[in-house]
Short mmCIF file of C-alpha atoms in Angstrom, two decimals:
data_model
loop_
_atom_site.label_atom_id
_atom_site.label_comp_id
_atom_site.label_asym_id
_atom_site.label_seq_id
_atom_site.Cartn_x
_atom_site.Cartn_y
_atom_site.Cartn_z
CA UNK A 1 94.47 61.55 144.42
CA UNK A 2 94.95 58.36 145.64
CA UNK A 3 93.63 55.67 143.51
CA UNK A 4 90.13 54.57 145.12
CA UNK A 5 90.95 50.99 144.04
CA UNK A 6 94.31 51.03 145.49
CA UNK A 7 92.70 52.63 148.82
CA UNK A 8 89.99 49.82 148.70
CA UNK A 9 92.77 47.26 148.44
CA UNK A 10 94.55 48.52 151.89
CA UNK A 11 91.11 47.18 153.43
CA UNK A 12 91.71 43.63 152.18
CA UNK A 13 95.54 43.79 153.28
CA UNK A 14 94.59 45.10 156.87
CA UNK A 15 91.62 42.51 157.31
CA UNK A 16 94.00 39.64 156.35
CA UNK A 17 96.82 40.99 158.88
CA UNK A 18 94.22 41.05 161.50
CA UNK A 19 92.91 37.47 160.84
CA UNK A 20 96.77 36.41 160.64
CA UNK A 21 97.48 38.25 164.16
CA UNK A 22 94.28 36.58 165.62
CA UNK A 23 95.26 33.22 164.45
CA UNK A 24 98.49 33.43 165.99
CA UNK A 25 96.91 34.18 169.30
CA UNK A 26 97.56 37.99 169.75
CA UNK A 27 93.91 38.55 170.68
CA UNK A 28 90.58 36.72 170.09
CA UNK A 29 88.06 37.71 167.47
CA UNK A 30 85.61 34.68 166.51
CA UNK A 31 84.15 37.05 163.74
CA UNK A 32 87.08 37.78 161.48
CA UNK A 33 87.24 34.51 159.73
CA UNK A 34 83.69 35.21 158.54
CA UNK A 35 84.81 38.51 156.74
CA UNK A 36 88.05 37.72 155.37
CA UNK A 37 90.13 35.09 153.65
CA UNK A 38 93.31 33.52 155.15
CA UNK A 39 96.34 35.36 153.82
CA UNK A 40 98.51 33.45 151.58
CA UNK A 41 101.55 35.62 152.97
CA UNK A 42 103.25 35.19 156.21
CA UNK A 43 103.37 38.48 158.12
CA UNK A 44 106.36 39.62 160.34
CA UNK A 45 105.91 39.66 164.04
CA UNK A 46 106.31 43.61 163.83
CA UNK A 47 103.10 43.81 161.60
CA UNK A 48 101.22 41.62 164.16
CA UNK A 49 102.35 43.39 167.10
CA UNK A 50 101.31 46.69 165.67
CA UNK A 51 98.01 45.63 164.95
CA UNK A 52 97.53 44.24 168.40
CA UNK A 53 98.41 47.60 169.70
CA UNK A 54 96.03 49.34 167.34
CA UNK A 55 93.30 47.10 168.03
CA UNK A 56 93.75 46.93 171.63
CA UNK A 57 94.01 50.89 172.16
CA UNK A 58 91.12 51.77 169.58
CA UNK A 59 88.65 49.29 171.40
CA UNK A 60 89.70 50.52 174.79
CA UNK A 61 89.00 54.19 173.99
CA UNK A 62 85.49 53.18 172.33
CA UNK A 63 84.50 50.85 175.27
CA UNK A 64 85.18 53.63 177.85
CA UNK A 65 82.99 56.13 175.84
CA UNK A 66 80.30 53.75 175.45
CA UNK A 67 80.62 53.00 179.43
CA UNK A 68 80.73 56.71 180.30
CA UNK A 69 77.31 57.34 178.36
CA UNK A 70 75.67 54.10 179.71
CA UNK A 71 75.40 53.03 176.11
CA UNK A 72 73.00 56.02 175.34
CA UNK A 73 75.26 56.90 172.53
CA UNK A 74 76.06 56.28 168.77
CA UNK A 75 79.14 54.93 166.82
CA UNK A 76 79.89 56.04 163.40
CA UNK A 77 82.76 54.20 161.98
CA UNK A 78 84.16 56.06 158.78
CA UNK A 79 85.90 53.73 156.14
CA UNK A 80 85.05 50.72 158.45
CA UNK A 81 86.18 48.17 155.93
CA UNK A 82 85.67 44.78 157.66
CA UNK A 83 85.78 45.86 161.11
CA UNK A 84 84.27 43.41 163.45
CA UNK A 85 83.72 45.58 166.65
CA UNK A 86 80.19 45.65 166.37
CA UNK A 87 79.73 41.96 166.70
CA UNK A 88 82.54 41.61 169.24
CA UNK A 89 81.13 44.30 171.73
CA UNK A 90 77.65 43.07 171.34
CA UNK A 91 78.72 39.59 172.08
CA UNK A 92 80.16 40.72 175.20
CA UNK A 93 77.27 42.78 176.23
CA UNK A 94 78.72 46.22 175.21
CA UNK A 95 75.91 47.99 173.37
CA UNK A 96 75.35 51.52 171.94
CA UNK A 97 72.02 52.74 170.68
CA UNK A 98 73.36 52.68 167.06
CA UNK A 99 76.54 51.33 165.30
CA UNK A 100 77.10 52.97 161.83
CA UNK A 101 79.68 51.59 159.36
CA UNK A 102 80.43 53.63 156.21
CA UNK A 103 82.61 52.95 153.31
CA UNK A 104 83.02 52.48 149.55
CA UNK A 105 80.09 50.65 147.88
CA UNK A 106 82.51 48.07 146.63
CA UNK A 107 83.55 47.56 150.15
CA UNK A 108 80.08 47.46 151.64
CA UNK A 109 78.91 45.19 148.79
CA UNK A 110 81.26 42.63 150.21
CA UNK A 111 80.76 43.09 153.61
CA UNK A 112 76.94 42.55 152.70
CA UNK A 113 77.77 39.46 150.97
CA UNK A 114 79.69 37.90 153.98
CA UNK A 115 76.95 39.06 156.47
CA UNK A 116 74.60 37.24 154.46
CA UNK A 117 76.59 34.28 154.53
CA UNK A 118 77.56 34.30 157.79
CA UNK A 119 75.04 33.30 160.04
CA UNK A 120 76.43 34.52 163.45
CA UNK A 121 76.90 37.95 161.82
CA UNK A 122 73.32 38.19 160.38
CA UNK A 123 71.70 37.02 163.63
CA UNK A 124 73.33 39.54 165.77
CA UNK A 125 71.93 42.27 163.55
CA UNK A 126 68.44 40.71 162.85
CA UNK A 127 67.70 39.11 166.23
CA UNK A 128 63.97 39.57 166.41
CA UNK A 129 63.59 42.61 164.63
CA UNK A 130 63.13 43.65 161.01
CA UNK A 131 66.12 43.91 158.95
CA UNK A 132 66.52 45.83 155.34
CA UNK A 133 69.40 44.52 153.18
CA UNK A 134 70.43 45.48 149.85
CA UNK A 135 73.39 44.88 147.71
CA UNK A 136 75.45 47.26 149.45
CA UNK A 137 73.71 48.44 152.69
CA UNK A 138 71.99 46.94 155.71
CA UNK A 139 69.68 48.68 158.13
CA UNK A 140 68.73 46.76 161.37
CA UNK A 141 67.61 47.93 164.67
CA UNK A 142 71.01 49.03 166.00
CA UNK A 143 73.32 48.23 163.20
CA UNK A 144 73.65 50.14 159.83
CA UNK A 145 76.38 49.34 157.04
CA UNK A 146 76.04 52.36 154.24
CA UNK A 147 78.00 53.23 151.34
CA UNK A 148 79.34 56.56 150.80
CA UNK A 149 82.28 58.76 149.52
CA UNK A 150 83.61 60.46 152.51
CA UNK A 151 84.70 63.58 150.03
CA UNK A 152 81.13 64.14 149.39
CA UNK A 153 79.48 65.61 152.50
CA UNK A 154 75.99 65.91 151.08
CA UNK A 155 76.37 62.02 150.48
CA UNK A 156 77.30 61.54 153.96
CA UNK A 157 74.83 63.53 155.40
CA UNK A 158 72.02 61.78 153.30
CA UNK A 159 73.41 58.31 154.37
CA UNK A 160 73.80 59.14 157.95
CA UNK A 161 70.12 60.44 157.86
CA UNK A 162 68.80 57.07 156.44
CA UNK A 163 70.29 55.62 159.67
CA UNK A 164 68.10 57.80 161.92
CA UNK A 165 70.62 59.23 164.17
CA UNK A 166 69.76 61.29 167.09
CA UNK A 167 72.34 64.36 166.75
CA UNK A 168 71.57 65.20 170.29
CA UNK A 169 72.91 62.07 171.52
CA UNK A 170 76.76 61.74 172.23
CA UNK A 171 78.32 60.11 169.03
CA UNK A 172 81.75 58.72 168.40
CA UNK A 173 83.35 58.78 164.95
CA UNK A 174 86.16 56.50 164.39
CA UNK A 175 88.66 56.71 161.40
CA UNK A 176 91.63 54.48 161.11
CA UNK A 177 94.10 55.23 158.43
CA UNK A 178 91.20 56.86 156.49
CA UNK A 179 91.72 60.58 156.47
CA UNK A 180 95.26 60.56 155.35
CA UNK A 181 93.71 59.27 151.70
CA UNK A 182 91.44 62.43 151.78
CA UNK A 183 92.47 65.97 150.50
CA UNK A 184 92.69 68.20 153.57
CA UNK A 185 90.12 70.68 152.36
CA UNK A 186 87.58 67.90 152.22
CA UNK A 187 88.34 66.55 155.40
CA UNK A 188 88.31 69.96 157.06
CA UNK A 189 84.60 70.29 155.53
CA UNK A 190 83.98 66.80 157.13
CA UNK A 191 85.26 67.70 160.72
CA UNK A 192 83.43 70.95 160.47
CA UNK A 193 80.21 69.46 159.52
CA UNK A 194 80.34 66.97 162.51
CA UNK A 195 80.94 69.63 165.14
CA UNK A 196 78.05 71.95 163.56
CA UNK A 197 75.61 69.09 163.50
CA UNK A 198 76.24 67.05 166.58
CA UNK A 199 75.81 68.25 170.16
CA UNK A 200 78.29 65.87 172.17
CA UNK A 201 81.06 64.24 169.91
CA UNK A 202 84.15 62.37 170.33
CA UNK A 203 86.48 61.53 167.41
CA UNK A 204 89.20 58.49 167.37
CA UNK A 205 91.59 58.86 164.73
CA UNK A 206 94.35 56.41 164.20
CA UNK A 207 96.96 57.54 161.73
CA UNK A 208 100.41 58.03 160.32
CA UNK A 209 102.60 60.86 162.20
CA UNK A 210 106.11 62.22 161.94
CA UNK A 211 105.93 61.74 158.15
CA UNK A 212 108.59 64.36 157.47
CA UNK A 213 111.46 62.28 158.28
CA UNK A 214 113.42 59.61 156.23
CA UNK A 215 111.41 56.78 157.64
CA UNK A 216 108.13 58.84 156.60
CA UNK A 217 109.44 59.34 153.21
CA UNK A 218 110.02 55.77 152.49
CA UNK A 219 106.50 54.92 153.79
CA UNK A 220 105.09 57.43 151.46
CA UNK A 221 107.30 56.25 148.44
CA UNK A 222 106.18 52.54 149.09
CA UNK A 223 102.50 53.57 148.94
CA UNK A 224 103.05 55.43 145.79
CA UNK A 225 104.49 52.22 144.33
CA UNK A 226 100.94 50.97 144.96
CA UNK A 227 99.21 53.99 143.31
CA UNK A 228 98.43 55.13 146.95
CA UNK A 229 99.26 58.89 147.35
CA UNK A 230 98.48 60.72 150.54
CA UNK A 231 96.66 63.73 149.72
CA UNK A 232 95.95 64.31 153.50
CA UNK A 233 99.62 63.73 154.71
CA UNK A 234 100.20 67.35 155.67
CA UNK A 235 98.28 66.66 158.96
CA UNK A 236 100.59 63.90 159.81
CA UNK A 237 103.83 65.87 160.20
CA UNK A 238 103.57 65.71 163.76
CA UNK A 239 101.33 65.06 166.84
CA UNK A 240 100.74 68.76 167.17
CA UNK A 241 99.58 68.94 163.54
CA UNK A 242 97.15 66.02 164.18
CA UNK A 243 95.77 68.06 167.03
CA UNK A 244 95.56 71.08 165.13
CA UNK A 245 93.53 69.63 162.43
CA UNK A 246 90.53 69.31 164.87
CA UNK A 247 91.05 72.23 167.08
CA UNK A 248 90.86 74.25 163.56
CA UNK A 249 87.66 72.70 162.60
CA UNK A 250 85.42 73.39 165.68
CA UNK A 251 86.53 70.81 168.13
CA UNK A 252 86.65 72.02 171.55
CA UNK A 253 90.27 70.19 172.31
CA UNK A 254 92.36 67.15 171.15
CA UNK A 255 94.81 64.90 172.82
CA UNK A 256 96.96 62.16 171.51
CA UNK A 257 99.84 59.71 171.85
CA UNK A 258 102.37 58.03 169.46
CA UNK A 259 101.86 54.27 169.25
CA UNK A 260 105.41 53.89 171.25
CA UNK A 261 103.69 55.34 174.25
CA UNK A 262 100.37 53.60 173.46
CA UNK A 263 102.04 50.37 173.66
CA UNK A 264 103.84 50.95 176.93
CA UNK A 265 100.32 51.90 178.36
CA UNK A 266 98.88 48.33 177.52
CA UNK A 267 98.14 46.06 180.20
CA UNK A 268 101.64 44.71 180.94
CA UNK A 269 100.58 40.92 181.54
CA UNK A 270 98.96 41.05 178.14
CA UNK A 271 101.77 42.78 176.64
CA UNK A 272 104.23 40.01 178.09
CA UNK A 273 101.93 37.06 176.86
CA UNK A 274 102.09 38.71 173.22
CA UNK A 275 105.67 39.36 173.19
CA UNK A 276 106.17 35.43 173.68
CA UNK A 277 104.12 34.55 170.57
CA UNK A 278 106.74 34.96 168.09
CA UNK A 279 110.44 35.67 168.06
CA UNK A 280 111.61 38.90 166.76
CA UNK A 281 115.12 39.56 165.52
CA UNK A 282 115.40 43.00 166.96
CA UNK A 283 113.03 45.70 168.09
CA UNK A 284 114.46 48.63 165.62
CA UNK A 285 111.79 48.00 162.97
CA UNK A 286 108.91 47.96 165.55
CA UNK A 287 110.02 51.13 167.13
CA UNK A 288 110.32 52.99 163.85
CA UNK A 289 106.70 51.68 163.08
CA UNK A 290 105.39 52.84 166.47
CA UNK A 291 106.85 56.23 166.27
CA UNK A 292 105.16 56.65 162.87
CA UNK A 293 101.50 55.95 163.88
CA UNK A 294 99.48 57.64 166.46
CA UNK A 295 95.94 57.82 167.98
CA UNK A 296 94.34 61.30 168.29
CA UNK A 297 91.09 61.72 170.31
CA UNK A 298 89.04 65.15 169.85
CA UNK A 299 86.07 66.01 171.64
CA UNK A 300 82.98 68.63 171.67
CA UNK A 301 81.55 68.52 175.19
CA UNK A 302 79.03 71.22 175.94
CA UNK A 303 77.20 69.25 178.21
CA UNK A 304 80.17 68.24 180.39
CA UNK A 305 79.63 64.64 180.49
CA UNK A 306 83.45 64.06 180.69
CA UNK A 307 84.67 63.02 177.04
CA UNK A 308 87.64 65.34 177.57
CA UNK A 309 88.70 62.78 180.31
CA UNK A 310 88.76 59.62 178.09
CA UNK A 311 92.40 58.48 177.72
CA UNK A 312 94.34 55.09 177.71
CA UNK A 313 95.70 55.44 181.14
#
């Protein structure tokens, strides 16, 4: 099993990489500086460009879901870390009925501290409504931050119940490099539970792929050196394996793309702008990184609201 401390450390790394990219001008995010400190390290252009593609693609898919449901939906971010999407979307008038973030208690405690400290963060949640805030959890009108171990489905269920989710509303679940740190059997329980309990659901999963080649082996070994084993890596063998993970656990269907193709699908004018921000010696490393990450989206749509039509085109 991956060391939970080491897994939690990947959140700090990701947040600092995102802040570095934002400060370089890859995308705009006025909230990231309120949730993470500036990294002491300089990050390679390949890393920043990879985060750019990830952030743009995941937010595009989420925005399409919210627009399709006219905001009459719920968002559940599993292993949310210091994600800022709730604040970015709300500041741009993109709103869901409820936005839930779930992570380890040590992560949510830090986020609670930053939210208390950051006036812009707290005001967006509180507005004129009551807000309940403890050491590691927050409950507002449309925002909930809760602590839970995703391996424990009873705890997950109890914490989501505390958020007063409506299981009949379309609900999107988001995971970014999260399921790979969970044993495959535990992930199956989680994915099955979602399809058994929510009438209409979408799952957006950003994660590793093609992990059985030499580059994938090096990635796995590097993570092991940081005490981060990947108990769920069997689902990352191929894009097909990623899709099967969902269709074998009650999801109606699944689709997905490697980041290589996702990067090509992003608005060309903005990609051209980004590629001028930093000089890159060669594209080989970026191409290798893109070919080892993917986004897969799975859906359950008995009411035919169109979840299966969501894509990045």
